[in-house]
JSON list of C-alpha atoms in Angstrom, two decimals:
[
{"chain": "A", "resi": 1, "resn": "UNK", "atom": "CA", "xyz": [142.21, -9.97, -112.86]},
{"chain": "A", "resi": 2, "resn": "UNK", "atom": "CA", "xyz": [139.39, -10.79, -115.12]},
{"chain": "A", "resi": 3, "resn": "UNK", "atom": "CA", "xyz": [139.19, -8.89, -118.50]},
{"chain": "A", "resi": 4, "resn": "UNK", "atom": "CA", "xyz": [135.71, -7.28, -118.45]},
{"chain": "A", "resi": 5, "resn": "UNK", "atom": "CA", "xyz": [134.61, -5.21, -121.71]},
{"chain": "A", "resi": 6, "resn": "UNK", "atom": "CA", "xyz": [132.51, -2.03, -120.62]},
{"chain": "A", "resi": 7, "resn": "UNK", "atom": "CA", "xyz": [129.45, -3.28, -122.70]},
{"chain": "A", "resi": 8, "resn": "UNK", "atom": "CA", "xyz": [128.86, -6.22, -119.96]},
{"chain": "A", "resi": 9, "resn": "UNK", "atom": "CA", "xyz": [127.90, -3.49, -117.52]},
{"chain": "A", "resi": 10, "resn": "UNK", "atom": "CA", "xyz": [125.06, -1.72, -117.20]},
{"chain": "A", "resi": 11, "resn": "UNK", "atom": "CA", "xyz": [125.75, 1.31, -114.79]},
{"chain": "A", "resi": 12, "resn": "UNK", "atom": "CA", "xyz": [129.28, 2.14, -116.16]},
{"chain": "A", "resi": 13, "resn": "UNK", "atom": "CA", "xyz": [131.24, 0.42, -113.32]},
{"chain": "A", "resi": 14, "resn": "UNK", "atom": "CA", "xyz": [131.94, -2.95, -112.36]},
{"chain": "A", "resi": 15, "resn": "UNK", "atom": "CA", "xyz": [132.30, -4.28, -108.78]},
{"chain": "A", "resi": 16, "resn": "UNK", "atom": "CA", "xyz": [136.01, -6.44, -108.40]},
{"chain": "A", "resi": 17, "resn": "UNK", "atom": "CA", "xyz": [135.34, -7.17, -105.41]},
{"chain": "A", "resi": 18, "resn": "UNK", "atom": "CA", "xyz": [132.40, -7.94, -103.10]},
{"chain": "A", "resi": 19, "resn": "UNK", "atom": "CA", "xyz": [133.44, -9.79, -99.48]},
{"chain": "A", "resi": 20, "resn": "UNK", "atom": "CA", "xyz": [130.39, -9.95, -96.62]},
{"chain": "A", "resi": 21, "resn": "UNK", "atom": "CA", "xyz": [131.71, -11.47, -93.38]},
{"chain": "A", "resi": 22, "resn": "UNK", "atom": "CA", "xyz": [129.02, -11.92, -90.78]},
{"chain": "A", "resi": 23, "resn": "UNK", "atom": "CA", "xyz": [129.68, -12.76, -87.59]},
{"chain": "A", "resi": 24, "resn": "UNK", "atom": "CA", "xyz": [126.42, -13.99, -85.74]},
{"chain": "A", "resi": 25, "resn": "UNK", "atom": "CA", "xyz": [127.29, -14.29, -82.37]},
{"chain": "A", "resi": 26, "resn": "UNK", "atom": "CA", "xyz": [128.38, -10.77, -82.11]},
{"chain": "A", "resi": 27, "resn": "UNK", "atom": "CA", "xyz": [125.65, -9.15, -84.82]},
{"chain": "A", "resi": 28, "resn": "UNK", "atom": "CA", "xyz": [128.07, -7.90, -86.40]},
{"chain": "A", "resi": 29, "resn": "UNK", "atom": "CA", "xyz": [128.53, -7.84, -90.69]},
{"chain": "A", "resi": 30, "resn": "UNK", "atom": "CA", "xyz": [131.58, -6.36, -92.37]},
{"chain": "A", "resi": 31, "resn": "UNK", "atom": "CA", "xyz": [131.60, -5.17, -96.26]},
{"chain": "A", "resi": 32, "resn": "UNK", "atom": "CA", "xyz": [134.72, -4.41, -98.44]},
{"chain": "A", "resi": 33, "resn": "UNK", "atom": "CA", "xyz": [133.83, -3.69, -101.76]},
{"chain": "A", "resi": 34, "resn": "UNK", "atom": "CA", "xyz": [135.88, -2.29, -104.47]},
{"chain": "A", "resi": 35, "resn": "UNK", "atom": "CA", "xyz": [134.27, -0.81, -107.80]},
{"chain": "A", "resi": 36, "resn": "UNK", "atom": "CA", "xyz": [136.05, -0.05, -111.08]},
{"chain": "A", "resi": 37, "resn": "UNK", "atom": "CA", "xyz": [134.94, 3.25, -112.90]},
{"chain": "A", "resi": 38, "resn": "UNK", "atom": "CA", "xyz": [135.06, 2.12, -116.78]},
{"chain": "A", "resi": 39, "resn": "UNK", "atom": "CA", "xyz": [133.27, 5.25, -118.80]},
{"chain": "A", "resi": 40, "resn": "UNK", "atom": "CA", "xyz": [131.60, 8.67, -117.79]},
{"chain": "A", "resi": 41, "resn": "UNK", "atom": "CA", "xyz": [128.05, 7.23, -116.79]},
{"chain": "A", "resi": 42, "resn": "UNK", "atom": "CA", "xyz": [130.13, 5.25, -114.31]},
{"chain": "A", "resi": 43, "resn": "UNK", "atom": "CA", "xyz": [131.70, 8.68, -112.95]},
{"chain": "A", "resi": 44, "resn": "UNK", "atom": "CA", "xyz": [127.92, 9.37, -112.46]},
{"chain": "A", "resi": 45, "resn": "UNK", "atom": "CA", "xyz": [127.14, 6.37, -110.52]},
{"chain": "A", "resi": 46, "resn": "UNK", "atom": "CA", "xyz": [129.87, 4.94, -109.35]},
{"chain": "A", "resi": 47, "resn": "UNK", "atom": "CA", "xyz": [130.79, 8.32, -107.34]},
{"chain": "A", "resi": 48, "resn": "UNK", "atom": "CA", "xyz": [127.60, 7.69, -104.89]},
{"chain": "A", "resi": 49, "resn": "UNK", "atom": "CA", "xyz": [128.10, 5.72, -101.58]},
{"chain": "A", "resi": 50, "resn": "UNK", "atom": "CA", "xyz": [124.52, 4.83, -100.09]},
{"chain": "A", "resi": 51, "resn": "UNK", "atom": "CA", "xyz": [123.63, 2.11, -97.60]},
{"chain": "A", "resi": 52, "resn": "UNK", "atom": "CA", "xyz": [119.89, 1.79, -95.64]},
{"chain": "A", "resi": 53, "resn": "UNK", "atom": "CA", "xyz": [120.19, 1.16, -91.81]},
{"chain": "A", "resi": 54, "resn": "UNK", "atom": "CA", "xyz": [117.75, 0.81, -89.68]},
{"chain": "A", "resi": 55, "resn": "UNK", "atom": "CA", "xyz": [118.73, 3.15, -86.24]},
{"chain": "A", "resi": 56, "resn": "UNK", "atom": "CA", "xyz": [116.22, 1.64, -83.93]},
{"chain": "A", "resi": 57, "resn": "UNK", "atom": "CA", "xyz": [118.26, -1.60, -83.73]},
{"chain": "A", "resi": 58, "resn": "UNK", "atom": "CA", "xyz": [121.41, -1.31, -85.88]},
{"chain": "A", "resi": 59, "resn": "UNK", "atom": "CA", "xyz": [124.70, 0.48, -86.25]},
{"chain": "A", "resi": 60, "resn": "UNK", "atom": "CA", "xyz": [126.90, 1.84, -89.10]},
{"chain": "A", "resi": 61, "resn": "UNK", "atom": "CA", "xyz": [130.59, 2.24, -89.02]},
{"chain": "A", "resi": 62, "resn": "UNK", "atom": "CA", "xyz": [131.89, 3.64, -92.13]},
{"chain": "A", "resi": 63, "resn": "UNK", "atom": "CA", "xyz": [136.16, 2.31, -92.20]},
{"chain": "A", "resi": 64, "resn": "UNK", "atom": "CA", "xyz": [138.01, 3.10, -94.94]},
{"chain": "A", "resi": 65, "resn": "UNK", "atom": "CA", "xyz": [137.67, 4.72, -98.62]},
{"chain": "A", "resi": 66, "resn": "UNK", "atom": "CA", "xyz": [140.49, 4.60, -101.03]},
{"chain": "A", "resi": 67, "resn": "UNK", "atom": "CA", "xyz": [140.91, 5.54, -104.70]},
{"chain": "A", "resi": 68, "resn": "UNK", "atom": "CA", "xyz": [143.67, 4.33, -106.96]},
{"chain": "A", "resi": 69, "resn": "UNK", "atom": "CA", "xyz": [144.04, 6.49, -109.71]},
{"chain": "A", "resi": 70, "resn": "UNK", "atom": "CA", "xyz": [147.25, 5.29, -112.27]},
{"chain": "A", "resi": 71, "resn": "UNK", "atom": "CA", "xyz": [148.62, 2.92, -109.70]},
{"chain": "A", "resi": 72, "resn": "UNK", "atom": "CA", "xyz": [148.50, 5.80, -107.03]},
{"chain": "A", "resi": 73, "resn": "UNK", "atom": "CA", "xyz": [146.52, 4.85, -103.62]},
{"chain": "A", "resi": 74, "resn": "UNK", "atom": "CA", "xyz": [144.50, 8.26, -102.34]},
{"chain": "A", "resi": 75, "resn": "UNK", "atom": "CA", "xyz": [143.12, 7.63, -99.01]},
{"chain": "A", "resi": 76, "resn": "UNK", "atom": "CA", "xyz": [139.83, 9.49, -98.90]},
{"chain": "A", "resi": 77, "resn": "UNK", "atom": "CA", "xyz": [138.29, 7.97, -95.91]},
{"chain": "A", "resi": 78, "resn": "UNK", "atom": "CA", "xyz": [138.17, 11.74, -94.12]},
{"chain": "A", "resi": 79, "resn": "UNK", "atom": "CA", "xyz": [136.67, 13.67, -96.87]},
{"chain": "A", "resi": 80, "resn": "UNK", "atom": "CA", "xyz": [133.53, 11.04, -97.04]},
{"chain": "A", "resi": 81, "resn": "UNK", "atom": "CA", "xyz": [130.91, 12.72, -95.22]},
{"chain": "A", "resi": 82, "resn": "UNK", "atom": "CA", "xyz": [127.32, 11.00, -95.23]},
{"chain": "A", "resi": 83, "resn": "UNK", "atom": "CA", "xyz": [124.08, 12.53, -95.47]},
{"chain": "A", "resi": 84, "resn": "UNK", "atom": "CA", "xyz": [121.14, 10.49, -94.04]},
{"chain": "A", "resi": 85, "resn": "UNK", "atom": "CA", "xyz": [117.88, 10.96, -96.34]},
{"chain": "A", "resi": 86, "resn": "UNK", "atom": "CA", "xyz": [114.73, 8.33, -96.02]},
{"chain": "A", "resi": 87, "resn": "UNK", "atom": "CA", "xyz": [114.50, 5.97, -99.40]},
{"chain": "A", "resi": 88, "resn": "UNK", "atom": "CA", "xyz": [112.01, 7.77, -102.02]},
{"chain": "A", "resi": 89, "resn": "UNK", "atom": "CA", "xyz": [111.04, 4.59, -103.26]},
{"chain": "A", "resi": 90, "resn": "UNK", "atom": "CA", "xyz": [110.08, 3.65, -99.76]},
{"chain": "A", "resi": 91, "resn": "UNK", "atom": "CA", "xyz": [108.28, 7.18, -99.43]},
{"chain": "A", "resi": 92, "resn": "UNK", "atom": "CA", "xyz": [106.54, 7.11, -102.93]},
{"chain": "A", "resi": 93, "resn": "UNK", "atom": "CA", "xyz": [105.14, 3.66, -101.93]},
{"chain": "A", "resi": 94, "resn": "UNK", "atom": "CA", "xyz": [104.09, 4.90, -98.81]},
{"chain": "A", "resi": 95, "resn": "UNK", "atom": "CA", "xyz": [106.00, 2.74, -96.49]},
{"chain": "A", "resi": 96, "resn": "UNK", "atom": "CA", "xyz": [107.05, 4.92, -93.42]},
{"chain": "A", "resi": 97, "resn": "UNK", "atom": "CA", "xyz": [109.34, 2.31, -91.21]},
{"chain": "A", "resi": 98, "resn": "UNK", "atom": "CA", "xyz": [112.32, 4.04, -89.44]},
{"chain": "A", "resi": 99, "resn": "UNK", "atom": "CA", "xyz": [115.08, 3.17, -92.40]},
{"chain": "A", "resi": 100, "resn": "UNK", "atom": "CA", "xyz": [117.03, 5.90, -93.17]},
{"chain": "A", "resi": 101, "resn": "UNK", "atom": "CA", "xyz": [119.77, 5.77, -96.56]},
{"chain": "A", "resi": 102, "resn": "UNK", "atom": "CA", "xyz": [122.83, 7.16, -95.71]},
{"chain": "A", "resi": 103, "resn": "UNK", "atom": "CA", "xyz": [124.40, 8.81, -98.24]},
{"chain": "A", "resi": 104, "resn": "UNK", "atom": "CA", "xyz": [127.78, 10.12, -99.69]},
{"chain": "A", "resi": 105, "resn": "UNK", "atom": "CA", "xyz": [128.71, 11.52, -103.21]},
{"chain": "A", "resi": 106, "resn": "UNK", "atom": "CA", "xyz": [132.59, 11.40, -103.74]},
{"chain": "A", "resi": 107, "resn": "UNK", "atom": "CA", "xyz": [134.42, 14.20, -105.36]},
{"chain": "A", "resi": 108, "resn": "UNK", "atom": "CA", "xyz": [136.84, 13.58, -108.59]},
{"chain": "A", "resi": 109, "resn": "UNK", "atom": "CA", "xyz": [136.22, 10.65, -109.34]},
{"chain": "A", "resi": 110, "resn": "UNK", "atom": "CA", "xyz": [137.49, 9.53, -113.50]},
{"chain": "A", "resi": 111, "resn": "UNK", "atom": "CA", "xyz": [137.64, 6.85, -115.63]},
{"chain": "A", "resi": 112, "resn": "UNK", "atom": "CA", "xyz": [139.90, 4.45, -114.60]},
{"chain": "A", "resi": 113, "resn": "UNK", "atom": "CA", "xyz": [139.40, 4.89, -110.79]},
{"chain": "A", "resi": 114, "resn": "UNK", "atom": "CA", "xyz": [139.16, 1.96, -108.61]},
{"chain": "A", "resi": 115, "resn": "UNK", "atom": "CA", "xyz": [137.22, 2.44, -105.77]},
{"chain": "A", "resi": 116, "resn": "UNK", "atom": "CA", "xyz": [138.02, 0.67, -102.62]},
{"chain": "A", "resi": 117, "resn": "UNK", "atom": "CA", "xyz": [135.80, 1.01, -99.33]},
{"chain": "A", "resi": 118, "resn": "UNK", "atom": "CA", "xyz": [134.85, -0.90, -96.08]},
{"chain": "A", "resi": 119, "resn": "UNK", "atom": "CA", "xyz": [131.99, -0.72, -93.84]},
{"chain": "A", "resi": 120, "resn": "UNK", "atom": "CA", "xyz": [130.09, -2.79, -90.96]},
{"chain": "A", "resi": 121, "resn": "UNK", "atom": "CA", "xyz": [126.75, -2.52, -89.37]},
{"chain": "A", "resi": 122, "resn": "UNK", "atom": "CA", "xyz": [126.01, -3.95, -85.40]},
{"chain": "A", "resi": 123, "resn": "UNK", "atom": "CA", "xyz": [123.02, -4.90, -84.32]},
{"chain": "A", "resi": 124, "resn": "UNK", "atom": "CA", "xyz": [120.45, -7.68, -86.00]},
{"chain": "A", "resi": 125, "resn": "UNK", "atom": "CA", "xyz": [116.77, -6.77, -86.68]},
{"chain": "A", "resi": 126, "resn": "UNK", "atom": "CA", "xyz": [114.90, -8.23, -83.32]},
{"chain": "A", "resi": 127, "resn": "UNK", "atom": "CA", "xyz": [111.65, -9.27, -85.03]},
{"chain": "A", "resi": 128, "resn": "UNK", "atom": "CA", "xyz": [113.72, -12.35, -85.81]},
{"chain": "A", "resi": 129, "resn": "UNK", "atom": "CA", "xyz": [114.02, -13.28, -82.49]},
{"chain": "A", "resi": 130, "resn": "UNK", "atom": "CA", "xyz": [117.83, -14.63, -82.17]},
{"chain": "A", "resi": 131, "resn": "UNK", "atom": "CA", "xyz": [117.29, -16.53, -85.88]},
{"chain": "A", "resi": 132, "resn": "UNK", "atom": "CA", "xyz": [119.55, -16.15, -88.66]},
{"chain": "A", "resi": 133, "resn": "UNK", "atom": "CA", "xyz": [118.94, -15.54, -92.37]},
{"chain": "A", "resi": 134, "resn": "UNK", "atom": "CA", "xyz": [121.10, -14.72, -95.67]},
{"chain": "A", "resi": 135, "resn": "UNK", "atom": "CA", "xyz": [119.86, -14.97, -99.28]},
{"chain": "A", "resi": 136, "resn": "UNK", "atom": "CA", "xyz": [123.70, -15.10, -100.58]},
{"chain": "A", "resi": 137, "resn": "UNK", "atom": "CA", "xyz": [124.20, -13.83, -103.97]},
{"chain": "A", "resi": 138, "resn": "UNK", "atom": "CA", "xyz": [127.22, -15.21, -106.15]},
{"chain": "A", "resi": 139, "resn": "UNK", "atom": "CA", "xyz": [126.44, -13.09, -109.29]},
{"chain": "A", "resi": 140, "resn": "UNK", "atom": "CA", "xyz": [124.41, -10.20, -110.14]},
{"chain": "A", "resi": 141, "resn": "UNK", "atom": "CA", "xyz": [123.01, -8.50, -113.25]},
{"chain": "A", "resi": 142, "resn": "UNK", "atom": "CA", "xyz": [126.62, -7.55, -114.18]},
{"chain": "A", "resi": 143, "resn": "UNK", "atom": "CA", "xyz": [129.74, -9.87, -113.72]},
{"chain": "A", "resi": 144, "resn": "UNK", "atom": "CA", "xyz": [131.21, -9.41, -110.08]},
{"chain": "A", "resi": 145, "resn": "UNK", "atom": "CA", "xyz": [134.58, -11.56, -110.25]},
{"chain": "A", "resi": 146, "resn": "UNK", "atom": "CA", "xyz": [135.41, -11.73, -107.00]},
{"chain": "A", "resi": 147, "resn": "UNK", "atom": "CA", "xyz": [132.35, -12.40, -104.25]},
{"chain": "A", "resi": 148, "resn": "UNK", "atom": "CA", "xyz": [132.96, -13.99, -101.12]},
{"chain": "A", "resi": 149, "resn": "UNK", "atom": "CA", "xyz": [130.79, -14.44, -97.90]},
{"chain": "A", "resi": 150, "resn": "UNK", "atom": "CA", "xyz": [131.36, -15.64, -94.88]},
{"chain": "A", "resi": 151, "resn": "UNK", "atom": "CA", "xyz": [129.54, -16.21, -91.76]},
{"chain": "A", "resi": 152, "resn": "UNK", "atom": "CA", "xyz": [130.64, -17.25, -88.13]},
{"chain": "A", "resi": 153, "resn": "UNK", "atom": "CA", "xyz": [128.11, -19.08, -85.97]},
{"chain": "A", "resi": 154, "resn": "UNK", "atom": "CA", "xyz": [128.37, -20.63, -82.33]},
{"chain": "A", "resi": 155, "resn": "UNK", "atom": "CA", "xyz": [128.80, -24.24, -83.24]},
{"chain": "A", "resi": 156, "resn": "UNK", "atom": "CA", "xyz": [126.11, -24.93, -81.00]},
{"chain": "A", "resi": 157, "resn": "UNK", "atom": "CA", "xyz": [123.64, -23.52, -83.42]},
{"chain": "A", "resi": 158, "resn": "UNK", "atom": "CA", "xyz": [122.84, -25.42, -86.67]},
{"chain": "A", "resi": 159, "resn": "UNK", "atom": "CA", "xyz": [123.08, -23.86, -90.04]},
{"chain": "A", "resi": 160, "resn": "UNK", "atom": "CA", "xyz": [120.65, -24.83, -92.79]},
{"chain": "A", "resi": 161, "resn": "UNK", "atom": "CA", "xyz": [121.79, -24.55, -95.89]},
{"chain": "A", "resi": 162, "resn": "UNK", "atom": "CA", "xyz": [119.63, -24.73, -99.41]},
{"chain": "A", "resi": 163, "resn": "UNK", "atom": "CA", "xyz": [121.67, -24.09, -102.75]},
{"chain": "A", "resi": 164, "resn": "UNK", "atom": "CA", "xyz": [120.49, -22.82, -106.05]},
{"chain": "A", "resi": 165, "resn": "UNK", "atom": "CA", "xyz": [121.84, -22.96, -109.62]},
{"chain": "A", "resi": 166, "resn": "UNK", "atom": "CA", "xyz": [125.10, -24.72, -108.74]},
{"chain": "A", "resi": 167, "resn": "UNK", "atom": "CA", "xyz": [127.00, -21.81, -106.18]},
{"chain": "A", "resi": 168, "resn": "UNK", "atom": "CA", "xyz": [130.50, -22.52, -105.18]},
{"chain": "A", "resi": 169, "resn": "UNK", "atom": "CA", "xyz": [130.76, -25.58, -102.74]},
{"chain": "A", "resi": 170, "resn": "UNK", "atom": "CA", "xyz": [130.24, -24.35, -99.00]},
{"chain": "A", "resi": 171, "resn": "UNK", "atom": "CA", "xyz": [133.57, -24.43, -97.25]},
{"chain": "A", "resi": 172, "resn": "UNK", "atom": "CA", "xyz": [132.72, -24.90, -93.18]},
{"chain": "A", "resi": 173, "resn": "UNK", "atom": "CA", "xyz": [135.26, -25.54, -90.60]},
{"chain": "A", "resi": 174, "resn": "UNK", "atom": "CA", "xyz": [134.72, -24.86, -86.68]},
{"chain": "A", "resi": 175, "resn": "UNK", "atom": "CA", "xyz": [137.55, -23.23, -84.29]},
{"chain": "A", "resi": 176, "resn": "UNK", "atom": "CA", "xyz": [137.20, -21.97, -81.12]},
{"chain": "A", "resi": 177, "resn": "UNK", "atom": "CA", "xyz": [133.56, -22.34, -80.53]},
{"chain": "A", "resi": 178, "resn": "UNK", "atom": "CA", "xyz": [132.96, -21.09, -84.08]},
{"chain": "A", "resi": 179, "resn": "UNK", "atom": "CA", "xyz": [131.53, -23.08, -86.96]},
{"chain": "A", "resi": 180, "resn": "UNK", "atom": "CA", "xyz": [132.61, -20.75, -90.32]},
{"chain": "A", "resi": 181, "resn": "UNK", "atom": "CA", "xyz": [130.75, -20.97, -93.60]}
]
C-alpha cells in the first residue's frame, strides 16, 4: 500500500479504503471501509462508529467489524452494539427532522490497528420522487488511497454525469438489465 506519514492526517487515522456500491433499482447502498489507527488521538477517534439514518424511509444493516492487530484478524462484529442519539449539531441549529446518528464506540483499540467494517442502508429518501443523485468524492481533507464507487441502474434510465477537477475516467458497462458506473 501507499506510504502515508502521520502528519498528512488530521484526526490521527487514515481511511485505506473507502468502496460505496449503490444499487438503484433495489435502494439499496453498501459501505466497506477500513481505517488505519496511526497515533493516540487516532485511538480517540478512530474507535467511534457513527452513521445518520433517517427511520421514516430507510434501513441500516450493520455486517461485519474486524480488527487486525500485528497481522492477527479479530472479528468484533458481535461486541459492536449501537446507540441511536439525534445529531447535536442538528439540535443546536434547531433543525428537528426525524434523523437519528447511530452510534458505537469500540473497545481496545491501539496504534497500529486496522479497522475493517461493512454496512448498507435500504430505502431512498421519497421527496426525490424515483430520481437519483450522488455528489461522489475521490479525495478528502486527508489522503484516502483507495476510493471506489459504484452504482447499478436499470439501463432504461439515463445517467447524467458532470465531472470536476479531473476524477478517474467513469468505467460503465451494462449486463443483465443493468447499466454499472
Amino acid at each position: 500500500g501507499e506510504k502515508i506519514a502521520t502528519t498528512d492526517v488530521s484526526n490521527g487515522y487514515v481511511y485505506v479504503l473507502y468502496d460505496i456500491q449503490t444499487n438503484c433499482e433495489t435502494k439499496e447502498t453498501f459501505i466497506h471501509q477500513a481505517r488505519k489507527i496511526l497515533n493516540d488521538k487516532g485511538v480517540e477517534n478512530g474507535s467511534e462508529l457513527n452513521f445518520d439514518i433517517d427511520p421514516s424511509y430507510e434501513k441500516c444493516i450493520f455486517h461485519k467489524l474486524t480488527v487486525t492487530r500485528d497481522g492477527v484478524v479479530m472479528d468484533r462484529t458481535k461486541e459492536v452494539k449501537f446507540k441511536s442519539v439525534h445529531p447535536e449539531s442538528r439540535l443546536n441549529n434547531h433543525i428537528y427532522d426525524g434523523e437519528i446518528q447511530a452510534v458505537a464506540f469500540l473497545d481496545d483499540i491501539r496504534k497500529g490497528d486496522l479497522i475493517d467494517y461493512a454496512y448498507s442502508f435500504s430505502g431512498f429518501n421519497p421527496v426525490f420522487n424515483g430520481k437519483f443523485s450522488r455528489t461522489m468524492y475521490f479525495e478528502g481533507s486527508d489522503i484516502i488511497p483507495g476510493i471506489y464507487q459504484r452504482i447499478l441502474i436499470s439501463e432504461k434510465r439515463k445517467l447524467n454525469l458532470r465531472e470536476y477537477l479531473n476524477p478517474p475516467k467513469a468505467e460503465i458497462s451494462t449486463s443483465g438489465g443493468l447499466t454499472e458506473y
